Short mmCIF file of C-alpha atoms in Angstrom, two decimals:
data_model
loop_
_atom_site.label_atom_id
_atom_site.label_comp_id
_atom_site.label_asym_id
_atom_site.label_seq_id
_atom_site.Cartn_x
_atom_site.Cartn_y
_atom_site.Cartn_z
CA MET A 30 -25.40 -4.49 61.92
CA THR A 31 -23.38 -3.86 58.56
CA PHE A 32 -19.35 -3.45 58.96
CA GLN A 33 -17.23 -0.45 56.91
CA SER A 34 -14.05 -1.98 56.96
CA LYS A 35 -11.00 0.53 57.15
CA PRO A 36 -8.13 0.93 56.22
CA ARG A 37 -4.69 0.13 57.76
CA SER A 38 -2.83 2.45 58.58
CA GLY A 39 -0.25 2.03 56.28
CA ASN A 40 -1.75 1.67 52.77
CA PRO A 41 -3.88 4.70 52.51
CA PRO A 42 -7.07 4.63 49.69
CA PRO A 43 -6.50 3.76 46.37
CA GLY A 44 -6.16 6.95 44.11
CA ALA A 45 -4.48 8.83 47.38
CA LEU A 46 -1.74 10.86 46.71
CA GLN A 47 1.63 9.73 47.89
CA PRO A 48 2.78 11.88 50.80
CA ASP A 49 6.22 11.46 49.20
CA ALA A 50 5.19 11.44 45.67
CA GLU A 51 7.05 13.06 43.61
CA LEU A 52 4.75 15.30 40.00
CA MET A 53 6.52 15.53 36.71
CA PRO A 54 8.49 18.75 36.37
CA ILE A 55 7.24 21.54 33.94
CA ASP A 56 9.84 22.13 30.98
CA THR A 57 10.10 25.93 31.25
CA ASP A 58 12.22 25.11 28.12
CA THR A 59 9.38 24.63 25.25
CA PRO A 60 9.16 27.06 23.23
CA VAL A 61 5.22 28.54 24.15
CA CYS A 62 2.70 27.57 20.61
CA PRO A 63 0.37 30.26 19.12
CA ARG A 64 -2.92 27.93 19.31
CA GLU A 65 -3.73 29.13 15.65
CA LEU A 66 0.10 27.00 14.42
CA GLN A 67 -1.19 23.73 17.01
CA TYR A 68 -0.86 22.54 13.74
CA LEU A 69 2.17 23.03 12.25
CA THR A 70 3.60 21.14 14.73
CA VAL A 71 2.56 16.77 13.61
CA ILE A 72 4.10 18.23 9.93
CA ASP A 73 7.12 18.53 8.14
CA GLN A 74 5.99 19.18 4.78
CA LEU A 75 3.81 21.23 2.90
CA LEU A 76 2.75 21.75 -0.41
CA VAL A 77 1.43 24.93 -1.92
CA ARG A 78 -0.64 25.87 -4.98
CA GLN A 79 -1.61 29.02 -6.58
CA LYS A 80 -5.32 29.43 -8.07
CA GLU A 81 -5.13 29.37 -12.20
CA GLU A 82 -7.74 32.85 -12.65
CA ILE A 83 -8.86 34.03 -15.62
CA SER A 84 -9.01 37.57 -15.81
CA LEU A 85 -11.81 39.76 -17.01
CA ASN A 86 -10.36 42.82 -16.87
CA GLY A 87 -7.88 42.84 -20.03
CA LEU A 88 -5.20 40.84 -20.60
CA ASN A 89 -2.62 43.42 -18.89
CA CYS A 90 -4.84 43.19 -16.24
CA GLU A 91 -3.38 41.59 -12.61
CA ASN A 92 -4.90 39.30 -10.55
CA LYS A 93 -4.20 39.04 -6.54
CA ASN A 94 -3.01 35.78 -6.46
CA LYS A 95 -4.67 33.40 -4.81
CA TYR A 96 -2.94 30.02 -2.75
CA ILE A 97 -3.93 26.67 -1.67
CA VAL A 98 -2.01 24.58 0.91
CA LYS A 99 -2.05 20.64 1.87
CA ASN A 100 -0.16 18.45 3.86
CA ILE A 101 1.27 15.74 2.38
CA LEU A 102 -1.77 13.56 2.06
CA GLY A 103 -3.55 16.58 -0.41
CA GLN A 104 -5.96 18.02 1.95
CA ASN A 105 -6.72 21.53 1.94
CA ILE A 106 -5.07 22.80 5.12
CA TYR A 107 -4.70 26.40 4.24
CA THR A 108 -5.94 29.27 1.67
CA ALA A 109 -3.62 32.12 1.07
CA ARG A 110 -4.58 35.62 -1.10
CA GLU A 111 -2.81 38.95 -1.96
CA ASP A 112 -4.95 41.50 -0.20
CA THR A 113 -3.43 44.46 -3.03
CA GLY A 114 -4.36 47.41 -4.86
CA CYS A 115 -4.92 47.16 -8.59
CA CYS A 116 -2.57 50.04 -8.80
CA THR A 117 -0.12 48.53 -6.98
CA ARG A 118 -0.34 45.45 -8.72
CA ASN A 119 0.07 46.04 -12.44
CA CYS A 120 2.39 49.46 -11.99
CA CYS A 121 4.98 47.82 -9.69
CA GLY A 122 4.69 43.78 -11.02
CA SER A 123 5.91 41.50 -8.89
CA CYS A 124 8.69 43.69 -6.04
CA ARG A 125 4.66 45.28 -5.27
CA PRO A 126 4.35 45.99 -1.32
CA PHE A 127 1.67 43.03 0.02
CA ASP A 128 -0.39 41.73 2.59
CA LEU A 129 -1.01 38.35 2.48
CA LYS A 130 -3.90 36.06 5.26
CA ILE A 131 -3.21 32.89 5.64
CA LYS A 132 -7.20 31.56 6.69
CA ASN A 133 -7.16 28.24 8.49
CA ASN A 134 -10.59 25.81 6.25
CA TYR A 135 -13.46 27.66 9.24
CA GLY A 136 -12.09 31.02 6.90
CA THR A 137 -10.40 32.38 10.08
CA GLU A 138 -6.64 34.01 9.77
CA ILE A 139 -4.29 32.95 11.55
CA ILE A 140 -1.17 33.82 9.89
CA HIS A 141 -0.37 37.61 8.23
CA LEU A 142 2.48 37.78 5.96
CA SER A 143 3.16 42.21 5.24
CA ARG A 144 6.28 43.02 2.96
CA ASP A 145 7.39 46.82 1.69
CA LEU A 146 8.11 48.22 -1.52
CA ARG A 147 12.03 47.87 -1.41
CA CYS A 148 14.68 47.55 -4.45
CA SER A 149 15.72 43.77 -6.20
CA PHE A 150 18.48 44.14 -7.24
CA CYS A 151 21.79 43.37 -5.43
CA CYS A 152 23.09 46.77 -6.56
CA PHE A 153 21.37 48.30 -3.90
CA PRO A 154 22.37 46.86 -0.60
CA CYS A 155 20.49 49.16 1.82
CA CYS A 156 17.27 47.74 0.88
CA LEU A 157 16.91 45.06 0.18
CA GLN A 158 13.72 42.30 0.60
CA ARG A 159 12.04 42.51 4.04
CA LEU A 160 9.50 40.04 4.83
CA GLU A 161 7.66 40.09 8.30
CA VAL A 162 5.54 37.12 9.39
CA PHE A 163 2.52 37.49 11.81
CA ALA A 164 0.58 35.04 14.05
CA PRO A 165 -1.85 35.25 14.74
CA PRO A 166 -2.40 38.61 12.86
CA GLY A 167 -1.01 41.32 15.22
CA GLN A 168 1.67 39.50 17.11
CA PHE A 169 5.09 39.31 14.94
CA ILE A 170 6.98 36.51 15.58
CA GLY A 171 9.67 36.37 12.86
CA ALA A 172 10.91 37.54 9.16
CA VAL A 173 12.54 36.69 6.26
CA VAL A 174 15.79 39.01 5.57
CA GLN A 175 17.04 38.53 2.17
CA LYS A 176 21.09 39.00 1.94
CA TRP A 177 23.78 41.00 -0.09
CA SER A 178 24.51 38.44 -2.68
CA ILE A 179 25.78 39.36 -5.41
CA PHE A 180 25.87 35.12 -7.60
CA LYS A 181 23.47 33.10 -5.62
CA PRO A 182 20.07 34.22 -3.70
CA GLN A 183 20.47 34.51 0.31
CA PHE A 184 18.15 34.67 2.82
CA GLN A 185 18.32 34.12 6.57
CA ILE A 186 15.61 33.32 8.98
CA GLU A 187 14.87 35.08 11.91
CA ASN A 188 13.29 35.30 15.37
CA GLU A 189 10.54 37.41 17.37
CA SER A 190 14.20 38.80 18.34
CA GLY A 191 16.21 39.34 15.37
CA ASP A 192 18.27 36.78 15.62
CA ALA A 193 19.28 34.21 12.87
CA VAL A 194 17.41 31.15 13.36
CA LEU A 195 17.89 29.42 9.92
CA LYS A 196 19.64 30.47 6.23
CA ILE A 197 18.54 29.86 2.48
CA GLU A 198 20.37 29.68 0.12
CA GLY A 199 19.70 29.47 -4.33
CA PRO A 200 20.35 28.37 -6.79
CA PHE A 201 22.50 30.44 -9.20
CA CYS A 202 19.60 30.59 -12.38
CA THR A 203 16.49 30.13 -10.73
CA PHE A 204 15.50 29.61 -14.28
CA SER A 205 15.19 25.40 -15.11
CA PHE A 206 13.66 23.48 -18.43
CA CYS A 207 11.74 20.39 -17.68
CA GLY A 208 13.09 20.93 -13.46
CA SER A 209 12.08 22.13 -10.18
CA VAL A 210 14.14 25.31 -8.93
CA ASN A 211 15.94 24.46 -5.14
CA PHE A 212 16.14 26.47 -2.25
CA GLN A 213 17.92 25.13 0.53
CA VAL A 214 16.94 25.46 3.66
CA LEU A 215 19.76 25.73 5.43
CA SER A 216 20.81 25.79 10.13
CA THR A 217 22.84 28.39 10.74
CA ASP A 218 26.25 26.38 10.61
CA GLY A 219 25.23 25.08 7.08
CA ILE A 220 23.58 22.06 6.76
CA GLU A 221 20.57 21.22 4.76
CA VAL A 222 17.99 20.73 7.00
CA GLY A 223 15.47 21.09 4.41
CA LYS A 224 13.95 23.43 0.95
CA ILE A 225 11.53 24.80 -0.80
CA SER A 226 11.21 24.26 -4.18
CA LYS A 227 9.74 25.52 -7.69
CA LYS A 228 8.66 22.54 -9.35
CA TRP A 229 7.89 22.17 -12.93
CA SER A 230 4.67 22.30 -14.06
CA GLY A 231 4.34 21.45 -17.78
CA LEU A 232 5.40 23.77 -20.80
CA LEU A 233 2.15 25.43 -21.54
CA ARG A 234 1.12 26.38 -18.09
CA GLU A 235 5.49 27.73 -17.23
CA THR A 236 4.98 29.95 -20.64
CA PHE A 237 1.52 31.34 -20.90
CA THR A 238 0.54 31.96 -17.03
CA ASP A 239 2.41 33.17 -13.72
CA VAL A 240 1.07 30.01 -11.18
CA ASP A 241 3.22 27.74 -9.84
CA HIS A 242 3.64 24.85 -7.96
CA PHE A 243 5.75 24.67 -4.74
CA GLY A 244 6.75 22.51 -2.18
CA ILE A 245 8.76 22.60 1.43
CA SER A 246 10.02 20.59 3.84
CA PHE A 247 12.18 21.54 7.69
CA PRO A 248 12.55 20.08 10.97
CA LEU A 249 10.19 18.08 11.74
CA GLU A 250 10.82 19.95 15.87
CA LEU A 251 11.46 22.80 14.53
CA ASP A 252 9.71 25.64 16.45
CA VAL A 253 5.88 26.15 14.68
CA LYS A 254 7.42 29.93 14.39
CA MET A 255 10.06 29.60 12.14
CA LYS A 256 7.36 27.04 10.39
CA ALA A 257 5.50 29.28 9.96
CA THR A 258 8.12 32.20 9.04
CA LEU A 259 9.76 29.31 6.45
CA LEU A 260 6.25 29.32 4.59
CA GLY A 261 6.50 33.05 4.55
CA ALA A 262 9.44 32.77 2.85
CA LEU A 263 8.41 30.01 -0.10
CA PHE A 264 6.15 33.75 -0.90
CA LEU A 265 8.25 35.69 -0.76
CA ILE A 266 10.91 33.93 -3.47
CA ASP A 267 7.97 32.94 -4.84
CA TYR A 268 6.58 36.95 -5.68
CA MET A 269 10.87 38.08 -6.39
CA TYR A 270 11.76 35.09 -8.64
CA PHE A 271 8.85 33.37 -10.70
CA GLU A 272 5.95 36.12 -10.69
CA THR A 273 6.28 37.20 -14.47
CA THR A 274 3.11 40.40 -15.60
CA TRP A 275 2.84 42.03 -17.92
CA ASP A 276 3.74 44.80 -17.80
CA GLU A 277 6.72 44.41 -15.18
CA ASP A 278 7.30 48.83 -15.06
CA CYS A 279 9.35 48.20 -11.55
CA ASP A 280 12.36 47.20 -12.92
CA PHE A 281 14.07 49.54 -11.70
CA CYS A 282 13.46 49.03 -8.31
#
């Protein structure tokens, strides 16, 4: 004869849910993180290196810009490639409109940057630079907006609702010999929370090519959508201040 033990009335079986147990509350204030940007939740720094290519179409032909985005350990995490036509690149120079596709290591586009043709001189405050960020492609998450300023480059980082989240302020002179050029990332109260730095890459490379190296830092707890928008700001700054072509036909813009 076998006997089966019965649980005591006062003690439920192991693993049973207590009648009065409270479930962990869900934090409804946590912003929804797009699946494509989840990797950005664990990093607060990125390195960006422009790929150097030799033009096969003659010295006066501007190539499409290509970049490699690395983490602080030097591991490749993203690639970025400009999507423009040959006439646009060579007629409009550094102020050209472009689409920039940022892909992960599997070749899937996760961030899309779009820049329209606008003025680059502070004399025209009604039509300053603007870059829109989409992640995943087709879903608008933020924008980089140039602010009118005579002495220093200034930008505003906006979320999808158009609210100002961060500011970027550059130096009076964006040229530096044997040193980095730093753009401060500021809170809306003017407190520095990060930095976009254009790294010095050597005399010959700086003189005869437009290949640039950048670093960017931001708060670890920053919304990943704003991290992606700051990455877009890095590319816009590269085009506006460090992209040189042999024939700048768009200087009047």
